PDB file of C-alpha atoms in Angstrom:
ATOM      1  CA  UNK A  94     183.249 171.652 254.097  1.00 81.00           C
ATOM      2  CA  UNK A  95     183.245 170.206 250.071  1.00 83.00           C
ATOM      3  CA  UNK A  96     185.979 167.834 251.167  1.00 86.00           C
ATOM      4  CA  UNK A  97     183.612 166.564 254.095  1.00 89.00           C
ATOM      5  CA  UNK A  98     181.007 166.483 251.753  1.00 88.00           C
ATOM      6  CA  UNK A  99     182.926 164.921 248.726  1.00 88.00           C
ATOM      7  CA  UNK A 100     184.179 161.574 251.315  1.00 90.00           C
ATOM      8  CA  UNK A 101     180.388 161.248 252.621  1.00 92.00           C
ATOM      9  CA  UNK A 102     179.102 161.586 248.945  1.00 91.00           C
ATOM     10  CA  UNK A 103     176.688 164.514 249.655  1.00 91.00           C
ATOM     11  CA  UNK A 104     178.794 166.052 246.906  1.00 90.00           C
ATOM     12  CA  UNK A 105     178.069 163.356 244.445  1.00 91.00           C
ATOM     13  CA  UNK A 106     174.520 163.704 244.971  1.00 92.00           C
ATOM     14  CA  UNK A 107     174.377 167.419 244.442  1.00 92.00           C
ATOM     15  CA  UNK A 108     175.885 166.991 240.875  1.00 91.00           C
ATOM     16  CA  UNK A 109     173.672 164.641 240.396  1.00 90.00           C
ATOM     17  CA  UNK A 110     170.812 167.575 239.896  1.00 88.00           C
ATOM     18  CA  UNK A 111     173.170 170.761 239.686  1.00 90.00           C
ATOM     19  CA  UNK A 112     176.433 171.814 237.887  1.00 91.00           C
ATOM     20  CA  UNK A 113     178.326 172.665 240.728  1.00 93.00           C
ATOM     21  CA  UNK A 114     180.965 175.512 240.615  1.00 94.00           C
ATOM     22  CA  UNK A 115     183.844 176.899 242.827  1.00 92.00           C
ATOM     23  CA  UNK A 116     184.396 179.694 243.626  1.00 91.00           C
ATOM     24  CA  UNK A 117     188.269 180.025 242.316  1.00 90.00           C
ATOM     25  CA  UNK A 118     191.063 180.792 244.927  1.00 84.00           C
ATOM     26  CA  UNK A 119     193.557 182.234 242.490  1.00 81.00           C
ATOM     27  CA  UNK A 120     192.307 182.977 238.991  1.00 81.00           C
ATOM     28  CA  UNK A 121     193.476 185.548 236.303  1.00 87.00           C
ATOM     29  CA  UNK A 122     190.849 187.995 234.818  1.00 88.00           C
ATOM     30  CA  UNK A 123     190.581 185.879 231.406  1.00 91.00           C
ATOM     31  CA  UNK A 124     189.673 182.727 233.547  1.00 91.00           C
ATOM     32  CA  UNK A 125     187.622 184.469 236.093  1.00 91.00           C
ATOM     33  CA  UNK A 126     185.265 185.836 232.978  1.00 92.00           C
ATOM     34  CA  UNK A 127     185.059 182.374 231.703  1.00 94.00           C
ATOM     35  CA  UNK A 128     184.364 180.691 235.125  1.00 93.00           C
ATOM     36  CA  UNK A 129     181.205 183.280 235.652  1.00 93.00           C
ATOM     37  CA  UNK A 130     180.064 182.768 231.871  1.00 93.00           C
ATOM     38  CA  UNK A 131     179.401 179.555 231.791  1.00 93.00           C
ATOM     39  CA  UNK A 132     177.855 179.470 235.422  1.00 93.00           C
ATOM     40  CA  UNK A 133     175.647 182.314 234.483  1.00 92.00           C
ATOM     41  CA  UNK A 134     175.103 180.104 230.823  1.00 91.00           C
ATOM     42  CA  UNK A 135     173.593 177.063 233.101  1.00 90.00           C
ATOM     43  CA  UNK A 136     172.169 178.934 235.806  1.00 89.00           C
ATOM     44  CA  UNK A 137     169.550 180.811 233.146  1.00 88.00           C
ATOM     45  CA  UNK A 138     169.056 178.005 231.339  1.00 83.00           C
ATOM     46  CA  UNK A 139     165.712 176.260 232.270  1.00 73.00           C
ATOM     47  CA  UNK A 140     165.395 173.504 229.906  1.00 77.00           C
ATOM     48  CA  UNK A 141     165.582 169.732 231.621  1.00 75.00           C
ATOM     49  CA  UNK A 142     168.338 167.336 230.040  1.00 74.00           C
ATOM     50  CA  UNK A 143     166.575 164.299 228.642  1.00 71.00           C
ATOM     51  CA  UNK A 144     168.851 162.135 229.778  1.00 70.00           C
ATOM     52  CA  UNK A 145     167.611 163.221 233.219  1.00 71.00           C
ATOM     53  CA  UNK A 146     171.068 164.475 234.308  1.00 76.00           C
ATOM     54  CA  UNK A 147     171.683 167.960 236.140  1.00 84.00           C
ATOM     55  CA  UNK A 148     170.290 170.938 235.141  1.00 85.00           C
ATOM     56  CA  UNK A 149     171.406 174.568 236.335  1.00 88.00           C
ATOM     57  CA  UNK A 150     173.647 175.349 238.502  1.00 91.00           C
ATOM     58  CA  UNK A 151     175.167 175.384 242.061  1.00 93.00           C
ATOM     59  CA  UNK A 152     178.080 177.757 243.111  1.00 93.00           C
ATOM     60  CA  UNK A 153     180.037 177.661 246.366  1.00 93.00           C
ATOM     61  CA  UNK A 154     181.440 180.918 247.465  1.00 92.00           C
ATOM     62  CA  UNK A 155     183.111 182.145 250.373  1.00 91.00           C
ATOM     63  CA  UNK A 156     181.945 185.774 252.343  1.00 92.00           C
ATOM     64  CA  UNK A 157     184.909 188.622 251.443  1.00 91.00           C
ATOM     65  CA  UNK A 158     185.377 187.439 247.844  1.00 88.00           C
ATOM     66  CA  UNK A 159     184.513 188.424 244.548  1.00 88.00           C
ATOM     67  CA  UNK A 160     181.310 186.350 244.217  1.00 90.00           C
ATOM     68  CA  UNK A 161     180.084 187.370 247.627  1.00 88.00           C
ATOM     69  CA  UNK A 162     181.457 191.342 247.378  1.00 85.00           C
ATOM     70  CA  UNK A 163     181.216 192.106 243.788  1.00 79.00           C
ATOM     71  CA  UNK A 164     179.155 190.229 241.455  1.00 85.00           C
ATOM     72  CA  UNK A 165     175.511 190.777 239.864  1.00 85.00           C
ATOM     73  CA  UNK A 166     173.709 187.552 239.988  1.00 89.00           C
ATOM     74  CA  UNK A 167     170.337 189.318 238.863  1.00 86.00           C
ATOM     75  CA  UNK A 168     167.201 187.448 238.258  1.00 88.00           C
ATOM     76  CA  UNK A 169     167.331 183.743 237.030  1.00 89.00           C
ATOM     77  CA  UNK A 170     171.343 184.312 237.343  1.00 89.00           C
ATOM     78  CA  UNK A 171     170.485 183.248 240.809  1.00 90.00           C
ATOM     79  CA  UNK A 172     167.294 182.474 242.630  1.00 90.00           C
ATOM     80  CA  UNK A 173     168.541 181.578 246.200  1.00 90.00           C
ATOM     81  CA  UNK A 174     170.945 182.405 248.266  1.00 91.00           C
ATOM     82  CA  UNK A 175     172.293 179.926 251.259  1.00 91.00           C
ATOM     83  CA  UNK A 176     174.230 181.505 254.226  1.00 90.00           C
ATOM     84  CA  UNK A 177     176.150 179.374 256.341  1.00 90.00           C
ATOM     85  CA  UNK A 178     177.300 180.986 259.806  1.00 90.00           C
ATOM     86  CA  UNK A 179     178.323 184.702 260.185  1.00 92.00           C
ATOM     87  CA  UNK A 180     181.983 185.609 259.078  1.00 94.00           C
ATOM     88  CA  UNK A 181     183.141 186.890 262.005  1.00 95.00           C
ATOM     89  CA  UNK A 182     187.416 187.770 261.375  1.00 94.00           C
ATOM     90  CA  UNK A 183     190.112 185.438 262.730  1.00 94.00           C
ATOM     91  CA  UNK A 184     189.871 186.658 265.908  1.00 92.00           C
ATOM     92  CA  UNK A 185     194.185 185.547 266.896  1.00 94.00           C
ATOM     93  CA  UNK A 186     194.707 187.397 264.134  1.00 95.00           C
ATOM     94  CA  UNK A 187     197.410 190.187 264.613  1.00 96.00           C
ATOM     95  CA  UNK A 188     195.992 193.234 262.435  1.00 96.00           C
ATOM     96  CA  UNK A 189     192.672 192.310 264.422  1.00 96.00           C
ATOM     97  CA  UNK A 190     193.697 192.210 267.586  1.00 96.00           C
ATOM     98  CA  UNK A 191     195.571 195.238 266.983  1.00 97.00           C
ATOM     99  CA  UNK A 192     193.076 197.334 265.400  1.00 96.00           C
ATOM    100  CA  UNK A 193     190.441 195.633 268.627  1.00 96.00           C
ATOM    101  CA  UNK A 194     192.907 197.329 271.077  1.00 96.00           C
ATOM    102  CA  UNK A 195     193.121 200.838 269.108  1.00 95.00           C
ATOM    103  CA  UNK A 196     189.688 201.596 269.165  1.00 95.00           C
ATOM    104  CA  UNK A 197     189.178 200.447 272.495  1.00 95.00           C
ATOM    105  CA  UNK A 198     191.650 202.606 273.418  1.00 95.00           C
ATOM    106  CA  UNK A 199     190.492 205.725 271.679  1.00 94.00           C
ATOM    107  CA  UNK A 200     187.225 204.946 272.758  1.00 93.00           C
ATOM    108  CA  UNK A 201     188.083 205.211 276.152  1.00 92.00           C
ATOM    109  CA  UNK A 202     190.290 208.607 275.950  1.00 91.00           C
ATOM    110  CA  UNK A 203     187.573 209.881 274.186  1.00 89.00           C
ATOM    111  CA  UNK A 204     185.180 212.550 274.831  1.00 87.00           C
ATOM    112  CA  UNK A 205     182.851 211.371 272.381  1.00 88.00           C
ATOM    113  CA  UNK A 206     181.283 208.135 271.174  1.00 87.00           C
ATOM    114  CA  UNK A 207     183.396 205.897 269.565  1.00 90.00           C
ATOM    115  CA  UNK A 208     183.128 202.483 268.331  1.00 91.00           C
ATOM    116  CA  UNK A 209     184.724 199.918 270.604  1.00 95.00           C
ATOM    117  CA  UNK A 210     186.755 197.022 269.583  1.00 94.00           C
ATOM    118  CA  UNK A 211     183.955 194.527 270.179  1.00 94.00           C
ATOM    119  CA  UNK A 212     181.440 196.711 268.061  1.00 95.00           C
ATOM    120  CA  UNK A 213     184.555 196.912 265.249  1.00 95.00           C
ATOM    121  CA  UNK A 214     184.523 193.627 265.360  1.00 96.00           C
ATOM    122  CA  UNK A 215     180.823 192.503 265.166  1.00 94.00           C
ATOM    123  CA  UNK A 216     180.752 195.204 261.956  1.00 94.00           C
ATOM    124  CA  UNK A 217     182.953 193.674 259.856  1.00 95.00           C
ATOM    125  CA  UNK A 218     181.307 190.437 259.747  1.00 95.00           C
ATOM    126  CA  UNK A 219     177.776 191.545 259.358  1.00 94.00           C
ATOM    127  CA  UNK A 220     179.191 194.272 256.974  1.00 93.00           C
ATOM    128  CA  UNK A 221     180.614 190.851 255.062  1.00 93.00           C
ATOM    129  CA  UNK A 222     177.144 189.237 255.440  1.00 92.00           C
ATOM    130  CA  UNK A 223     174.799 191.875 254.196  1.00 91.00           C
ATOM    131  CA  UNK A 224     177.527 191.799 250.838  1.00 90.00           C
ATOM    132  CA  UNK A 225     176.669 188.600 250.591  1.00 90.00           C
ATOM    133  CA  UNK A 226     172.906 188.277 251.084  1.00 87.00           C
ATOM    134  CA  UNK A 227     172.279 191.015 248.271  1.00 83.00           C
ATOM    135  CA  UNK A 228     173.497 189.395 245.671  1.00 83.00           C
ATOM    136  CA  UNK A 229     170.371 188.125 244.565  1.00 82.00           C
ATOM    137  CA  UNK A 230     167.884 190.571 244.595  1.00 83.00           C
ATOM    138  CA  UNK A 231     169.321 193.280 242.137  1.00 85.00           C
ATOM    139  CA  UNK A 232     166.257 195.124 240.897  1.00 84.00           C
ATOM    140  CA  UNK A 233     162.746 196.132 242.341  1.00 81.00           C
ATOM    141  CA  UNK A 234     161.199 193.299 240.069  1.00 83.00           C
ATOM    142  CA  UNK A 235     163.909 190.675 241.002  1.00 86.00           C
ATOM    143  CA  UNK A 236     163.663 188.154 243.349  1.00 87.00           C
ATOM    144  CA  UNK A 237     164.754 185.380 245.515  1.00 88.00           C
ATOM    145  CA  UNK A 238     164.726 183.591 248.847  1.00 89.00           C
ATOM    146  CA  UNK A 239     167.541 184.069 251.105  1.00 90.00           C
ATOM    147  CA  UNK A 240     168.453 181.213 253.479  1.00 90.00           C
ATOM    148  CA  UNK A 241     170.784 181.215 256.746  1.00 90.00           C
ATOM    149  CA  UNK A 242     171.628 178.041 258.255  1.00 88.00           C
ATOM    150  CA  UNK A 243     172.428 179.834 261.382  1.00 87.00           C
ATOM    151  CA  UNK A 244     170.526 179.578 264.949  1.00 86.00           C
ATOM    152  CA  UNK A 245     171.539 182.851 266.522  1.00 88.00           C
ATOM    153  CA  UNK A 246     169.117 184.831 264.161  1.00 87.00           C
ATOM    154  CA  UNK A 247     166.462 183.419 266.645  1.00 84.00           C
ATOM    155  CA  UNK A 248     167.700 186.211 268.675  1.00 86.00           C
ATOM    156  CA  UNK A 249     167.136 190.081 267.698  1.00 88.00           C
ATOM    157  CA  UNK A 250     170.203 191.103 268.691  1.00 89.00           C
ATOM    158  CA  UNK A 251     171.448 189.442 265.657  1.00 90.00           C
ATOM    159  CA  UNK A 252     168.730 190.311 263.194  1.00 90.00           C
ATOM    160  CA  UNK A 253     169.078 193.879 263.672  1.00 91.00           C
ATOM    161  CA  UNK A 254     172.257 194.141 262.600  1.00 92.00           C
ATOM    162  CA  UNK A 255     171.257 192.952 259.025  1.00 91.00           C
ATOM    163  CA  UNK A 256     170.004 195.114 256.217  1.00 90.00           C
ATOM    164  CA  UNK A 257     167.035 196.752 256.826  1.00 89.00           C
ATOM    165  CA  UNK A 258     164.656 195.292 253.537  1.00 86.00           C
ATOM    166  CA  UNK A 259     166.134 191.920 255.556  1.00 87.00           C
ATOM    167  CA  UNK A 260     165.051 192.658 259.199  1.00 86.00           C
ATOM    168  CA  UNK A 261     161.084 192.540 258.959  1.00 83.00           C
ATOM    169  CA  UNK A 262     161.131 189.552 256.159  1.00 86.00           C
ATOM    170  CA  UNK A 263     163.228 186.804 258.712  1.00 86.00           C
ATOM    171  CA  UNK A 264     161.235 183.421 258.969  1.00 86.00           C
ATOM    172  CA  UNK A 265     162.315 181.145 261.442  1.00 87.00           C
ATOM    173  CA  UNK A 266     161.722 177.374 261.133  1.00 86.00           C
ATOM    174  CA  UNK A 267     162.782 174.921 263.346  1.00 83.00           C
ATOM    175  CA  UNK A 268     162.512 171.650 261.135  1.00 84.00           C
ATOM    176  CA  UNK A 269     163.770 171.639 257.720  1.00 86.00           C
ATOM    177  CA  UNK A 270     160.339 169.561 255.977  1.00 87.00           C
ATOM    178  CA  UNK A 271     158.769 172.838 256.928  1.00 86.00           C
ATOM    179  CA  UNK A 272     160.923 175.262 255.610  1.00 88.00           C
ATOM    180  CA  UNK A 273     161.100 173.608 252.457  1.00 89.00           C
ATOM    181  CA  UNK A 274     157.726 173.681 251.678  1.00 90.00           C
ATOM    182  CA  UNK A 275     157.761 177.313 252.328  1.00 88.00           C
ATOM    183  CA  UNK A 276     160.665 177.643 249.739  1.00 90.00           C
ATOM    184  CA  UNK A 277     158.737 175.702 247.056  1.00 90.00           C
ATOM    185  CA  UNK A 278     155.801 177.485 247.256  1.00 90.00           C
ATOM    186  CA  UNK A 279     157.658 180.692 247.366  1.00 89.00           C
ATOM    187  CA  UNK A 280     159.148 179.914 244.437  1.00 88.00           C
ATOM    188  CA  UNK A 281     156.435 178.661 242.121  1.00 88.00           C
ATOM    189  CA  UNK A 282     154.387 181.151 242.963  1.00 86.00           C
ATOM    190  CA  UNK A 283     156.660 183.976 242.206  1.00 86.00           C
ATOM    191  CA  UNK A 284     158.090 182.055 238.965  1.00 83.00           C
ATOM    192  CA  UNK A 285     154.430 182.333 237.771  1.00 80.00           C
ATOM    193  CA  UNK A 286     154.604 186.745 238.508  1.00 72.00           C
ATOM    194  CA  UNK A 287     157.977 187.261 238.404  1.00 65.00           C
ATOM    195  CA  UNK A 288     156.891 190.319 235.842  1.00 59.00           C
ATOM    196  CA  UNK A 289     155.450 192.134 239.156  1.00 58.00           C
ATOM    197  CA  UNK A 290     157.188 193.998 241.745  1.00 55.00           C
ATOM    198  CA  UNK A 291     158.354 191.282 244.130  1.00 55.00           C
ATOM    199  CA  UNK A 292     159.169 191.039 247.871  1.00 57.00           C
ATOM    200  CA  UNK A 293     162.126 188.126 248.501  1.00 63.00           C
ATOM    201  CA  UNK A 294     161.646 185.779 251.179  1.00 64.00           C
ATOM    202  CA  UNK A 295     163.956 185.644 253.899  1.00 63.00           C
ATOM    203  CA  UNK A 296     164.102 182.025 255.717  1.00 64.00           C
ATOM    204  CA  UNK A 297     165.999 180.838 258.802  1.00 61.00           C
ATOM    205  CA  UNK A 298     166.891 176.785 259.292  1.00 59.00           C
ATOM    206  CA  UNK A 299     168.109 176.554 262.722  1.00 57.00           C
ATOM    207  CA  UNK A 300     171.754 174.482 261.971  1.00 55.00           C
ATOM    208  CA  UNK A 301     170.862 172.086 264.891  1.00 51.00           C
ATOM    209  CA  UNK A 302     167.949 170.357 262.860  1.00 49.00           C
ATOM    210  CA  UNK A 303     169.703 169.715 259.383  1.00 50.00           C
TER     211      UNK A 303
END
């Protein structure tokens, strides 16, 4: 996805207002540390360059990582979290398709409920998910807006399966002028009381209208 971006120059014009950072593939502890200092350095800073150049910052991370699976991005740390499509595992691979047939299998000799192979599968990539979307909202007084550029959260079936402080907060929006407005206004208002107990917005773009 950055390589699409980088040849049709979306990339250039997100550095053009954020730092952006990526999330490292292979990086030692040492490095690591460093990498999350100086995002954390630019992401709380507020002040606007005078040379009218970016200001904050922008990280890219993917779901099962460290960013997404252990990290504490508490309040201005980060502000917003994006979500693009639910991580549902490889499914040709062979430790999944394995572990798909196992339970199915001891589901069915079973006298008791177990959980299938579908419903093994469908857990790990919500379990992934909900990692991710927490990230942001650390604290009773923290928030943030969460954002999935996914269309199946239209349906229920799909929205139940997140957290439950997500479920009831899900705003869908089915063209993007619309849920933007919502964002900024979420987010002045709550930059302006961020010293009372908050309640993080949760909006939906449907992918087919960006």
């Amino acid at each position: 996805m950055v390589q699409r971006w980088q040849s049709t120059g979306l990339y250039d014009q997100l550095e053009a207002v954020k730092t952006v950072f990526i999330e490292p593939r292979q990086a030692g502890k040492r490095e690591f540390e460093k990498f999350l200092t100086q995002f954390n350095h630019l992401a709380r800073d507020r002040t606007k360059p005078d040379n009218g150049g970016p200001s904050g910052g922008l990280m890219f991370a993917v779901y099962r990582g460290k960013i997404s699976e252990g990290i504490d991005f508490s309040d201005d740390a980060c502000r917003a979290v994006i979500n693009i499509g639910i991580p549902f595992p490889y499914m040709k691979n062979v430790q999944v398709m394995l572990k798909q047939k196992y339970n199915d299998e001891a589901a069915e000799a079973s006298a008791y409920p177990r959980l299938k192979g579908s419903e093994w599968y469908s857990t790990q990539a919500y379990r992934a998910m909900n990692q991710a979307l927490g990230r942001c909202i650390r604290h009773r007084r923290d928030w943030g807006a969460i954002i999935f550029l996914e269309s199946r959260f239209t349906s229920s079936m799909h929205v139940r399966k997140l957290s439950k402080w997500i479920r009831t907060r899900v705003k869908p929006f089915h063209h993007f002028d619309q849920a933007i407005g919502e964002i900024q206004t979420f987010m002045e208002h709550w930059s302006e009381h961020s010293s009372s107990p908050a309640t993080p917005v949760v909006i939906e773009i449907l992918d087919e209208d960006l």
